[in-house]
CSV table of C-alpha atoms and ligand atoms in Angstrom, one decimal:
chain,number,residue,atom,x,y,z
A,1182,MET,CA,113.9,103.1,100.1
A,1183,LYS,CA,112.6,105.9,102.6
A,1184,PHE,CA,109.1,107.1,103.2
A,1185,HIS,CA,108.0,110.2,105.0
A,1186,TYR,CA,104.6,111.2,106.3
A,1187,LEU,CA,103.3,114.7,105.2
A,1188,SER,CA,100.2,116.0,106.6
A,1189,SER,CA,97.6,116.7,104.0
A,1190,SER,CA,97.5,120.4,104.9
A,1191,GLU,CA,101.2,121.0,105.2
A,1192,ARG,CA,103.0,123.0,102.8
A,1193,ARG,CA,104.8,120.7,100.2
A,1194,PRO,CA,108.6,120.4,101.1
A,1195,LYS,CA,111.0,121.2,98.4
A,1196,SER,CA,111.3,118.2,96.2
A,1197,ASP,CA,112.6,117.1,92.8
A,1198,ALA,CA,109.3,116.1,91.5
A,1199,TYR,CA,105.5,116.0,92.4
A,1200,ILE,CA,103.8,112.8,91.2
A,1201,VAL,CA,100.3,113.2,90.0
A,1202,PRO,CA,98.1,109.9,89.7
A,1203,CYS,CA,95.9,109.9,86.6
A,1204,ALA,CA,93.2,107.7,85.1
A,1205,GLU,CA,92.3,107.0,81.5
A,1206,GLU,CA,88.9,108.2,80.6
A,1207,GLU,CA,86.4,106.4,78.3
A,1208,SER,CA,86.2,109.7,76.0
A,1209,GLY,CA,90.0,109.4,75.4
A,1210,GLY,CA,91.3,112.1,77.7
A,1211,PHE,CA,92.4,111.5,81.2
A,1212,SER,CA,91.4,112.6,84.8
A,1213,TYR,CA,93.3,113.5,88.0
A,1214,LEU,CA,93.2,111.0,90.9
A,1215,CYS,CA,94.3,113.6,93.5
A,1216,SER,CA,93.4,117.4,94.0
A,1217,LEU,CA,95.7,119.8,92.4
A,1218,SER,CA,96.6,123.3,93.5
A,1219,GLU,CA,95.8,126.4,91.3
A,1220,ASP,CA,99.4,126.7,90.5
A,1221,MET,CA,99.7,123.0,89.2
A,1222,LEU,CA,96.5,123.0,87.2
A,1223,ARG,CA,98.0,126.1,85.4
A,1224,VAL,CA,100.9,123.8,84.4
A,1225,VAL,CA,99.1,120.7,83.5
A,1226,THR,CA,95.9,122.0,81.8
A,1227,PRO,CA,97.4,122.8,78.4
A,1228,LEU,CA,98.4,119.1,78.2
A,1229,GLU,CA,94.6,118.1,78.3
A,1230,LYS,CA,94.1,119.8,74.7
A,1231,THR,CA,96.8,117.4,73.4
A,1232,LYS,CA,97.0,113.7,73.0
A,1233,ASP,CA,100.5,113.5,74.3
A,1234,PHE,CA,99.2,111.9,77.4
A,1235,THR,CA,96.2,109.5,77.8
A,1236,ALA,CA,96.9,108.0,81.3
A,1237,LYS,CA,97.4,104.4,79.9
A,1238,LYS,CA,98.8,102.0,82.6
A,1239,GLY,CA,102.4,102.9,83.2
A,1240,GLU,CA,102.3,105.9,81.0
A,1241,MET,CA,104.4,108.7,82.3
A,1242,ILE,CA,104.9,112.4,81.2
A,1243,VAL,CA,107.2,114.9,82.9
A,1244,LEU,CA,106.1,118.8,82.8
A,1245,TYR,CA,108.4,121.6,84.0
A,1246,SER,CA,107.5,124.7,85.7
A,1247,GLU,CA,109.1,127.5,87.7
A,1248,THR,CA,106.1,128.8,89.3
A,1249,VAL,CA,105.2,125.5,91.4
A,1250,SER,CA,107.2,124.2,94.4
A,1251,THR,CA,108.7,121.5,92.6
A,1252,PRO,CA,110.5,121.9,89.2
A,1253,ARG,CA,108.7,119.0,87.8
A,1254,ILE,CA,105.4,117.5,87.6
A,1255,ILE,CA,105.1,113.9,86.5
A,1256,LEU,CA,101.7,112.7,85.5
A,1257,LEU,CA,101.5,109.0,86.1
A,1258,GLY,CA,99.0,106.9,84.2
A,1259,PHE,CA,97.0,103.9,85.8
A,1260,GLY,CA,94.7,102.9,83.1
A,1261,LYS,CA,91.1,102.9,83.4
A,1262,VAL,CA,89.9,103.7,86.9
A,1263,HIS,CA,87.6,100.6,87.2
A,1264,ASN,CA,90.6,98.4,86.6
A,1265,ILE,CA,93.0,99.9,89.2
A,1266,ASP,CA,93.6,97.4,91.9
A,1267,ALA,CA,96.5,96.6,94.4
A,1268,GLU,CA,98.2,94.9,91.6
A,1269,VAL,CA,98.2,97.8,89.1
A,1270,LEU,CA,99.2,100.2,91.7
A,1271,ARG,CA,102.2,98.0,92.5
A,1272,GLU,CA,103.1,97.6,88.9
A,1273,VAL,CA,102.9,101.4,88.1
A,1274,TYR,CA,104.7,102.6,91.0
A,1275,ALA,CA,107.5,100.1,90.6
A,1276,LYS,CA,107.9,101.3,87.1
A,1277,LEU,CA,108.2,104.9,88.3
A,1278,MET,CA,110.8,104.0,90.6
A,1279,THR,CA,112.8,102.0,88.1
A,1280,SER,CA,112.7,104.9,85.7
A,1281,LEU,CA,113.9,107.3,88.5
A,1282,ALA,CA,116.8,105.2,89.4
A,1283,SER,CA,118.9,106.9,86.7
A,1284,LYS,CA,117.8,110.4,87.6
A,1285,GLU,CA,119.5,111.1,90.8
A,1286,TYR,CA,116.4,112.9,92.3
A,1287,VAL,CA,116.8,113.3,96.1
A,1288,SER,CA,113.1,113.5,97.2
A,1289,ILE,CA,109.8,113.3,95.5
A,1290,VAL,CA,106.1,114.0,96.7
A,1291,SER,CA,103.7,111.3,95.7
A,1292,ALA,CA,100.1,112.1,96.0
A,1293,LEU,CA,97.9,109.2,97.0
A,1294,PRO,CA,95.3,108.1,94.3
A,1295,ALA,CA,91.9,108.7,95.6
A,1296,LEU,CA,89.9,105.5,94.5
A,1297,ASN,CA,86.3,105.3,95.6
A,1298,GLU,CA,86.3,101.6,96.3
A,1299,ARG,CA,89.5,101.4,98.1
A,1300,ALA,CA,90.5,102.3,101.7
A,1301,ALA,CA,93.4,104.9,101.7
A,1302,SER,CA,95.4,102.6,103.7
A,1303,LYS,CA,95.2,99.8,101.2
A,1304,THR,CA,96.2,102.2,98.3
A,1305,LEU,CA,99.2,103.4,100.4
A,1306,LEU,CA,100.3,100.0,101.2
A,1307,ALA,CA,100.2,99.0,97.5
A,1308,MET,CA,102.1,102.1,96.7
A,1309,MET,CA,104.6,101.5,99.0
A,1310,GLU,CA,105.1,97.8,97.9
A,1311,GLY,CA,105.4,98.8,94.4
A,1312,MET,CA,108.0,101.5,95.0
A,1313,PHE,CA,110.1,98.8,97.1
A,1314,PHE,CA,109.5,96.3,94.3
A,1315,GLY,CA,110.7,98.9,91.8
A,1316,SER,CA,113.7,100.0,93.6
A,1317,TYR,CA,115.1,96.3,94.5
A,1318,GLN,CA,118.4,95.8,92.8
A,1319,PHE,CA,120.8,93.0,93.5
A,1320,THR,CA,124.1,94.9,93.7
A,1321,LYS,CA,126.4,92.6,95.7
A,1322,TYR,CA,128.7,91.8,92.8
A,1323,ARG,CA,128.4,95.0,90.6
A,1324,VAL,CA,127.9,98.8,91.1
A,1325,LYS,CA,124.6,100.2,91.6
A,1326,GLU,CA,122.5,101.4,88.7
A,1327,GLY,CA,121.4,104.4,90.5
A,1328,SER,CA,119.9,105.6,93.8
A,1329,TYR,CA,116.3,106.2,94.6
A,1330,PRO,CA,114.7,109.3,95.9
A,1331,GLU,CA,113.1,109.5,99.4
A,1332,VAL,CA,109.3,109.6,98.9
A,1333,TYR,CA,106.9,112.0,100.8
A,1334,VAL,CA,103.2,111.0,100.9
A,1335,PRO,CA,100.5,113.6,101.9
A,1336,TYR,CA,98.1,111.4,104.0
A,1337,ASP,CA,95.4,112.2,106.7
A,1338,SER,CA,96.2,110.0,109.8
A,1339,MET,CA,100.0,109.9,110.8
A,1340,GLU,CA,99.2,107.0,113.0
A,1341,GLU,CA,97.9,104.9,110.2
A,1342,PHE,CA,100.7,106.0,107.8
A,1343,LEU,CA,103.5,104.8,110.1
A,1344,GLN,CA,101.4,101.5,110.5
A,1345,VAL,CA,101.2,100.9,106.9
A,1346,LYS,CA,104.8,102.1,106.4
A,1347,GLU,CA,106.1,99.4,109.0
A,1348,ARG,CA,104.1,96.7,107.4
A,1349,ALA,CA,105.5,97.5,104.2
A,1350,SER,CA,108.9,98.0,105.1
A,1351,ILE,CA,109.0,94.7,107.2
A,1352,LEU,CA,107.4,92.7,104.4
A,1353,MET,CA,109.5,94.2,101.6
A,1354,HIS,CA,112.9,94.0,103.5
A,1355,SER,CA,112.4,90.4,104.4
A,1356,MET,CA,111.6,89.7,100.7
A,1357,ALA,CA,114.8,91.4,99.6
A,1358,PHE,CA,116.8,89.4,102.1
A,1359,ALA,CA,115.6,86.3,100.7
A,1360,ARG,CA,116.0,87.4,97.1
A,1361,ASP,CA,119.6,88.5,97.8
A,1362,MET,CA,120.4,85.1,99.3
A,1363,ILE,CA,118.7,83.4,96.2
A,1364,ASN,CA,120.8,85.6,93.9
A,1365,MET,CA,124.2,85.1,95.9
A,1366,ASN,CA,126.9,82.7,94.6
A,1367,ALA,CA,126.6,79.0,95.7
A,1368,ASP,CA,130.2,79.2,97.3
A,1369,GLU,CA,128.9,81.8,99.8
A,1370,ILE,CA,125.4,80.4,100.3
A,1371,PHE,CA,126.4,76.6,100.9
A,1372,PRO,CA,124.9,74.7,103.7
A,1373,GLN,CA,126.9,76.1,106.6
A,1374,GLY,CA,127.2,79.5,104.7
A,1375,PHE,CA,123.3,79.6,104.6
A,1376,CYS,CA,123.1,79.1,108.4
A,1377,ASP,CA,125.8,81.8,108.9
A,1378,HIS,CA,124.2,84.3,106.7
A,1379,ILE,CA,120.9,83.8,108.4
A,1380,LEU,CA,122.3,83.9,112.0
A,1381,SER,CA,124.1,87.1,111.3
A,1382,HIS,CA,120.8,88.8,109.9
A,1383,MET,CA,118.3,87.1,112.4
A,1384,PRO,CA,115.8,89.6,114.2
A,1385,LYS,CA,115.3,89.6,117.8
A,1386,GLY,CA,112.8,87.0,119.5
A,1387,LEU,CA,113.8,84.1,117.1
A,1388,SER,CA,115.8,81.1,118.3
A,1389,ALA,CA,118.1,79.2,115.8
A,1390,THR,CA,119.6,75.7,115.8
A,1391,VAL,CA,122.1,74.4,113.4
A,1392,TYR,CA,122.3,70.6,113.1
A,1393,ASP,CA,125.5,69.2,111.5
A,1394,GLU,CA,126.2,66.0,109.7
A,1395,LYS,CA,126.9,64.0,112.8
A,1396,TRP,CA,123.5,64.9,114.3
A,1397,LEU,CA,121.9,64.1,111.0
A,1398,GLN,CA,123.6,60.5,111.0
A,1399,LYS,CA,122.3,60.0,114.4
A,1400,GLU,CA,118.8,60.8,113.4
A,1401,ARG,CA,119.3,58.5,110.5
A,1402,MET,CA,118.3,61.2,107.8
A,1403,ASN,CA,120.1,59.2,105.1
A,1404,LEU,CA,118.1,60.8,102.3
A,1405,LEU,CA,119.5,64.3,103.3
A,1406,LEU,CA,123.0,62.9,103.8
A,1407,GLY,CA,122.8,61.0,100.6
A,1408,VAL,CA,122.1,64.1,98.6
A,1409,GLY,CA,124.8,65.9,100.3
A,1410,GLN,CA,127.5,63.3,100.4
A,1411,GLY,CA,129.2,64.3,97.0
A,1412,SER,CA,129.9,67.7,98.0
A,1413,ALA,CA,132.9,69.3,99.8
A,1414,THR,CA,130.5,71.2,101.9
A,1415,PRO,CA,128.5,68.9,104.2
A,1416,PRO,CA,124.6,69.0,104.6
A,1417,ARG,CA,123.0,70.8,107.5
A,1418,MET,CA,119.6,71.5,108.9
A,1419,LEU,CA,118.7,74.8,110.2
A,1420,VAL,CA,115.6,75.3,112.4
A,1421,LEU,CA,114.2,78.8,113.4
A,1422,GLU,CA,111.6,79.1,116.0
A,1423,TRP,CA,109.1,81.8,116.6
A,1424,LYS,CA,107.0,80.7,119.6
A,1425,PRO,CA,105.1,83.8,121.2
A,1426,VAL,CA,102.2,81.7,122.5
A,1427,LYS,CA,102.5,79.3,125.4
A,1428,ASP,CA,99.7,77.2,124.3
A,1429,MET,CA,101.4,75.0,121.5
A,1430,SER,CA,98.0,73.6,120.3
A,1431,ASP,CA,98.3,75.7,117.0
A,1432,HIS,CA,101.9,75.3,115.7
A,1433,THR,CA,102.6,75.6,111.9
A,1434,ILE,CA,105.9,74.2,110.5
A,1435,LEU,CA,107.2,75.6,107.4
A,1436,ILE,CA,109.9,73.4,105.6
A,1437,GLY,CA,111.9,75.1,102.8
A,1438,LYS,CA,113.9,73.1,100.2
A,1439,GLY,CA,117.6,74.1,100.8
A,1440,ILE,CA,119.6,72.8,97.8
A,1441,THR,CA,122.4,75.4,97.7
A,1442,PHE,CA,123.4,74.1,94.2
A,1443,ASP,CA,121.8,71.7,92.1
A,1444,SER,CA,123.9,70.3,89.6
A,1445,GLY,CA,121.6,67.3,89.1
A,1446,GLY,CA,124.3,65.0,90.7
A,1447,LEU,CA,125.4,62.3,88.4
A,1448,ASN,CA,122.2,62.5,86.4
A,1449,MET,CA,123.7,66.1,85.6
A,1450,LYS,CA,121.8,68.8,84.4
A,1451,PRO,CA,122.7,70.4,80.8
A,1452,THR,CA,123.6,73.8,79.9
A,1453,GLY,CA,120.6,75.9,79.9
A,1454,SER,CA,119.1,74.2,83.2
A,1455,ILE,CA,122.1,74.4,85.4
A,1456,GLU,CA,122.9,78.1,85.4
A,1457,THR,CA,120.4,79.2,87.8
A,1458,MET,CA,120.5,76.4,90.2
A,1459,ARG,CA,122.3,78.2,92.9
A,1460,GLY,CA,118.7,79.4,93.6
A,1461,ASP,CA,117.5,76.0,94.4
A,1462,MET,CA,117.4,77.1,98.1
A,1463,ALA,CA,114.6,79.5,97.3
A,1464,GLY,CA,112.2,77.4,99.5
A,1465,ALA,CA,114.5,77.6,102.4
A,1466,ALA,CA,115.0,81.4,102.0
A,1467,SER,CA,111.5,81.9,101.8
A,1468,VAL,CA,110.4,80.2,104.7
A,1469,ALA,CA,113.4,82.1,106.6
A,1470,ALA,CA,112.1,85.5,105.4
A,1471,VAL,CA,108.6,84.5,106.5
A,1472,ILE,CA,109.6,83.8,110.2
A,1473,PHE,CA,111.8,86.9,110.0
A,1474,ALA,CA,108.8,89.0,109.1
A,1475,LEU,CA,106.7,87.5,111.7
A,1476,ALA,CA,109.0,88.0,114.5
A,1477,GLN,CA,109.6,91.6,113.5
A,1478,TRP,CA,105.6,92.2,113.4
A,1479,ASN,CA,105.4,90.3,116.5
A,1480,VAL,CA,102.6,88.1,115.0
A,1481,GLN,CA,101.1,85.9,118.0
A,1482,LYS,CA,101.4,82.6,116.2
A,1483,ASN,CA,103.6,79.8,117.0
A,1484,VAL,CA,105.7,78.9,113.7
A,1485,THR,CA,108.9,76.9,113.2
A,1486,ALA,CA,110.8,77.0,110.2
A,1487,VAL,CA,112.8,73.9,109.1
A,1488,MET,CA,115.5,74.3,106.3
A,1489,PRO,CA,117.2,70.9,105.2
A,1490,LEU,CA,120.5,72.3,103.3
A,1491,ALA,CA,122.8,70.3,100.9
A,1492,GLU,CA,124.6,70.9,97.9
A,1493,ASN,CA,123.8,68.4,95.2
A,1494,SER,CA,127.2,67.9,93.6
A,1495,VAL,CA,129.3,65.6,91.7
A,1496,SER,CA,132.3,63.7,92.8
A,1497,ALA,CA,133.6,60.2,93.5
A,1498,LYS,CA,131.8,60.4,96.6
A,1499,SER,CA,128.3,61.1,95.1
A,1500,PHE,CA,125.2,59.1,95.8
A,1501,LYS,CA,124.4,57.0,92.6
A,1502,PRO,CA,121.4,56.2,90.5
A,1503,GLY,CA,120.4,52.7,91.4
A,1504,ASP,CA,121.4,53.2,95.0
A,1505,VAL,CA,118.8,52.3,97.7
A,1506,LEU,CA,118.7,54.7,100.6
A,1507,ARG,CA,116.9,54.2,103.9
A,1508,ALA,CA,114.8,57.3,104.8
A,1509,ARG,CA,114.5,58.5,108.5
A,1510,SER,CA,110.9,57.2,108.2
A,1511,GLY,CA,112.0,53.7,107.6
A,1512,LEU,CA,110.9,53.7,104.0
A,1513,SER,CA,113.4,52.6,101.4
A,1514,VAL,CA,114.1,54.6,98.4
A,1515,GLU,CA,115.4,53.7,95.2
A,1516,ILE,CA,117.4,56.5,93.5
A,1517,THR,CA,116.4,56.5,89.9
A,1518,ASN,CA,117.4,59.9,89.3
A,1519,THR,CA,119.9,61.9,91.4
A,1520,ASP,CA,118.4,65.3,90.0
A,1521,ALA,CA,115.1,64.4,91.9
A,1522,GLU,CA,116.9,65.5,95.1
A,1523,GLY,CA,114.6,68.2,96.5
A,1524,ARG,CA,111.9,65.6,97.4
A,1525,LEU,CA,114.6,63.4,99.3
A,1526,VAL,CA,115.8,66.3,101.6
A,1527,LEU,CA,112.3,67.3,102.2
A,1528,ALA,CA,111.2,63.9,103.1
A,1529,ASP,CA,113.6,63.7,106.0
A,1530,ALA,CA,113.0,66.9,107.2
A,1531,LEU,CA,109.1,66.4,107.0
A,1532,ASP,CA,109.4,63.2,108.8
A,1533,TRP,CA,111.6,64.7,111.5
A,1534,ALA,CA,109.4,67.8,112.1
A,1535,ARG,CA,106.1,65.6,112.1
A,1536,THR,CA,107.4,63.3,114.6
A,1537,THR,CA,109.3,65.5,116.9
A,1538,LEU,CA,107.8,69.1,116.9
A,1539,GLN,CA,104.0,68.3,117.2
A,1540,PRO,CA,102.8,70.5,114.5
A,1541,SER,CA,99.2,71.1,113.9
A,1542,ARG,CA,100.0,71.8,110.1
A,1543,LEU,CA,102.9,71.5,107.7
A,1544,ILE,CA,103.7,73.6,104.6
A,1545,ASP,CA,106.6,72.8,102.4
A,1546,VAL,CA,107.9,75.2,99.9
A,1547,ALA,CA,110.2,74.0,97.2
A,1548,THR,CA,111.7,74.5,93.6
A,1549,LEU,CA,110.7,70.9,93.2
A,1550,THR,CA,110.1,70.2,89.7
A,1551,GLY,CA,110.6,71.7,86.1
A,1552,ALA,CA,107.2,70.0,85.3
A,1553,CYS,CA,105.4,72.5,87.4
A,1554,GLU,CA,106.9,75.3,85.3
A,1555,VAL,CA,105.8,73.3,82.1
A,1556,ALA,CA,102.2,73.0,83.5
A,1557,LEU,CA,101.8,76.4,85.1
A,1558,GLY,CA,104.2,78.7,83.5
A,1559,THR,CA,106.3,81.3,85.4
A,1560,ASP,CA,103.3,83.4,86.9
A,1561,LEU,CA,101.5,80.7,88.9
A,1562,PHE,CA,103.2,78.4,91.5
A,1563,GLY,CA,101.5,75.0,92.2
A,1564,LEU,CA,99.7,74.1,95.3
A,1565,PHE,CA,99.1,70.6,96.5
A,1566,CYS,CA,97.2,70.2,99.7
A,1567,ASN,CA,95.4,67.3,101.5
A,1568,SER,CA,93.0,69.6,103.1
A,1569,ASP,CA,90.5,71.5,101.3
A,1570,ALA,CA,90.0,74.0,103.9
A,1571,MET,CA,93.6,74.8,104.1
A,1572,ALA,CA,93.9,75.2,100.4
A,1573,PHE,CA,91.1,77.5,100.3
A,1574,GLU,CA,92.9,79.7,102.9
A,1575,LEU,CA,96.1,79.6,101.1
A,1576,GLU,CA,94.1,80.5,97.8
A,1577,LYS,CA,92.6,83.5,99.5
A,1578,ALA,CA,95.9,84.6,101.2
A,1579,ALA,CA,97.6,84.4,97.7
A,1580,LYS,CA,94.9,86.7,96.4
A,1581,ARG,CA,95.2,89.3,99.1
A,1582,ALA,CA,99.0,89.2,98.9
A,1583,GLY,CA,99.0,89.8,95.1
A,1584,GLU,CA,100.6,86.4,94.2
A,1585,SER,CA,99.0,83.7,91.9
A,1586,LEU,CA,98.8,80.0,92.6
A,1587,TRP,CA,96.8,77.1,91.0
A,1588,ARG,CA,95.9,74.0,92.9
A,1589,LEU,CA,97.0,70.7,91.4
A,1590,PRO,CA,95.6,67.3,92.5
A,1591,LEU,CA,97.3,64.7,94.8
A,1592,TYR,CA,96.0,62.1,92.5
A,1593,GLY,CA,96.5,58.9,94.4
A,1594,GLU,CA,96.2,56.5,91.4
A,1595,TYR,CA,99.8,57.9,90.2
A,1596,GLN,CA,101.5,56.6,93.2
A,1597,GLU,CA,102.1,53.6,90.7
A,1598,LEU,CA,104.5,56.0,89.0
A,1599,LEU,CA,106.6,55.7,92.1
A,1600,LYS,CA,106.7,52.0,92.5
A,1601,SER,CA,110.1,50.3,92.5
A,1602,ASP,CA,111.4,46.8,91.8
A,1603,PHE,CA,113.9,47.0,94.5
A,1604,ALA,CA,112.8,49.3,97.5
A,1605,ASP,CA,109.5,50.5,99.0
A,1606,CYS,CA,109.4,53.4,96.2
A,1607,LYS,CA,111.5,55.2,93.9
A,1608,ASN,CA,112.6,58.9,93.9
A,1609,ALA,CA,111.5,59.7,90.4
A,1610,SER,CA,109.1,58.3,87.9
A,1611,THR,CA,110.3,57.5,84.5
A,1612,GLY,CA,108.9,59.4,81.5
A,1613,ARG,CA,107.6,63.0,81.4
A,1614,SER,CA,104.1,62.6,82.7
A,1615,ALA,CA,102.5,64.2,85.8
A,1616,GLY,CA,106.0,65.2,87.0
A,1617,ALA,CA,104.8,67.8,89.5
A,1618,ILE,CA,102.2,65.4,90.8
A,1619,SER,CA,104.4,62.5,91.3
A,1620,GLY,CA,106.9,64.9,93.2
A,1621,ALA,CA,104.0,65.8,95.5
A,1622,LEU,CA,103.0,62.2,95.9
A,1623,PHE,CA,106.6,61.2,97.0
A,1624,LEU,CA,106.4,64.0,99.8
A,1625,GLU,CA,102.8,62.9,100.8
A,1626,LYS,CA,104.4,59.6,101.9
A,1627,PHE,CA,106.1,61.4,104.7
A,1628,VAL,CA,103.3,63.7,106.2
A,1629,ASP,CA,100.8,61.0,107.3
A,1630,LYS,CA,97.4,62.5,108.0
A,1631,LEU,CA,98.5,66.0,109.1
A,1632,PRO,CA,97.1,69.0,107.2
A,1633,TRP,CA,99.8,69.7,104.7
A,1634,ALA,CA,100.4,71.9,101.7
A,1635,HIS,CA,103.2,71.7,99.2
A,1636,LEU,CA,104.0,74.9,97.2
A,1637,ASP,CA,106.2,74.1,94.1
A,1638,ILE,CA,107.8,77.4,93.3
A,1639,ALA,CA,110.3,76.1,90.4
A,1640,GLY,CA,108.5,78.2,87.8
A,1641,THR,CA,108.0,81.3,89.9
A,1642,SER,CA,111.0,81.8,92.0
A,1643,TYR,CA,113.4,83.0,89.5
A,1644,SER,CA,112.7,85.2,86.5
A,1645,LYS,CA,114.9,85.1,83.4
A,1646,GLU,CA,113.0,88.1,82.0
A,1647,ALA,CA,112.1,91.5,83.8
A,1648,LYS,CA,108.5,91.5,84.2
A,1649,LYS,CA,105.8,93.3,86.0
A,1650,TYR,CA,107.4,94.6,89.1
A,1651,TYR,CA,110.2,92.0,89.2
A,1652,GLY,CA,113.7,92.5,87.6
A,1653,LYS,CA,115.6,89.6,86.4
A,1654,GLY,CA,116.7,86.9,89.1
A,1655,ALA,CA,115.0,85.9,92.5
A,1656,THR,CA,111.4,87.0,92.9
A,1657,GLY,CA,110.7,85.9,96.5
A,1658,SER,CA,107.7,83.9,95.3
A,1659,SER,CA,105.4,82.5,98.1
A,1660,ILE,CA,106.7,84.6,100.8
A,1661,ARG,CA,104.0,87.2,100.6
A,1662,THR,CA,101.3,84.4,100.4
A,1663,LEU,CA,102.7,82.6,103.5
A,1664,ILE,CA,102.8,85.7,105.6
A,1665,GLU,CA,99.3,86.6,104.7
A,1666,PHE,CA,98.3,83.1,105.5
A,1667,LEU,CA,99.9,83.2,108.8
A,1668,VAL,CA,98.9,86.7,109.7
A,1669,ALA,CA,95.2,86.1,109.1
B,423,BES,N1,115.8,71.9,91.1
B,423,BES,C1,115.1,71.1,90.2
B,423,BES,C2,113.8,71.6,89.8
B,423,BES,C3,113.7,73.1,88.8
B,423,BES,C4,113.7,73.3,87.6
B,423,BES,C5,113.8,74.3,89.7
B,423,BES,C6,113.6,74.4,87.1
B,423,BES,C7,114.0,75.4,89.1
B,423,BES,C8,113.8,75.6,87.8
B,423,BES,C9,114.8,69.7,90.8
B,423,BES,O1,115.7,69.4,91.7
B,423,BES,C10,114.7,68.8,89.6
B,423,BES,O2,115.7,68.9,88.9
B,423,BES,N2,113.6,68.1,89.3
B,423,BES,C11,113.6,67.3,88.2
B,423,BES,C12,112.8,65.9,88.7
B,423,BES,C13,113.0,64.8,87.8
B,423,BES,C14,114.4,64.3,87.6
B,423,BES,C15,111.9,63.7,88.3
B,423,BES,C16,113.0,67.9,87.0
B,423,BES,O3,112.0,68.6,87.1
B,423,BES,O4,113.5,67.6,85.9
B,424,ZN,ZN1,117.5,68.4,90.7
B,425,ZN,ZN1,116.6,70.8,92.9
């Protein structure tokens, strides 16, 4: 997706279409959200007398003319003007791009909607984000559905335009990178493959360390080793560091669940649940995408991304229900369900990060529980947090970023659900109650008193249906929120 600056006074370049944003009027008609030349007005005015177009959100109509500089004028509806926010802008521009994929346009000019309450730069950012979203395709294993036109946007300040463009492009490319990885086959993105893929795409300024199974053994990370022991591809831990500030008193650690395939282990997942489990490393891909964006943006914050990586597989060597494993922290864990593996790999990674990297806060991101999807559906991801201040900041960041989350309680009484007869705790509660909460409470045992947030993205990371501005497949959920949180 390419964007070009066009000074507002410049003559419009030759293009395949001119995009005119429109709003729905209370009276039933519509209004234009940008100024139009005399020539254009002549083409569009006859439409006003018909009811063929009312500028409902996402509505589009193409008009043809030989008298203006483009052969087509596309009127694009955004709904009622008081409802137009960044999310509506993203949605409509994404829809426009998706619909242009099959048309083989080379270039379009997209007029910026003039909205009283919004700064032009914010409108421009949402337009670009929407267009990036609408043009995302995962094409590694098939032919492209089409190509997208380059977009010229008339805008006042070139400097501001270029700043916004850089911001949108870094954000959206790092998201596309994560989404591609989540969509890719598990035989490419296995633990070492995940590391190789990251290392070969890593931007300047980041440093990376790949820890192998021998190191994991030395560190006594038996929960991570246990989850990975049934697989032909051994576990790894990948650590990416972005440390632009000398003073390390503020240091955020992001930890991403990196199960490169979750078969469920010996408690195997059934048909219907297993098909998308190559995406069970979405948390790890997200934290990698976040730190990629911070480095490219040169954000002056110290951040480390920690990715425990394992394939939860089935073989004669697999860890078994009933096994008791000793965590790096010393806690013994009875494995009551091998499918509750995410919390195990995170527990050792949280403990290692907390005790060796001197963080000021920890945030883990994980496709942790199906229960979270049952509770919150596929739009909202779950937030668990032991600090009200941090939870508030994350909630605000999500709003600014255009994502939705809902805070769920770390309800201490439910620690009961994790009591074991044979070990210090068990990894999964029996029964169906409070599944997302008990997953979070398990993790809490490994964070001590540090400010910590846990994002459960099991319901939001992968979309079985195309909706809003996402196609089917990986969504990149949580990336925008975390970037907003860290940039603020
Ligand atoms: N990876 C799954 C969670 C998941 C479910 C992610 C649906 C994406 C979509 C996780 O490892 C898992 O299987 N959790 C179990 C926990 C249970 C055994 C306590 C679950 O949710 O059923
Ligand atoms: Zn599982
Ligand atoms: Zn899992």
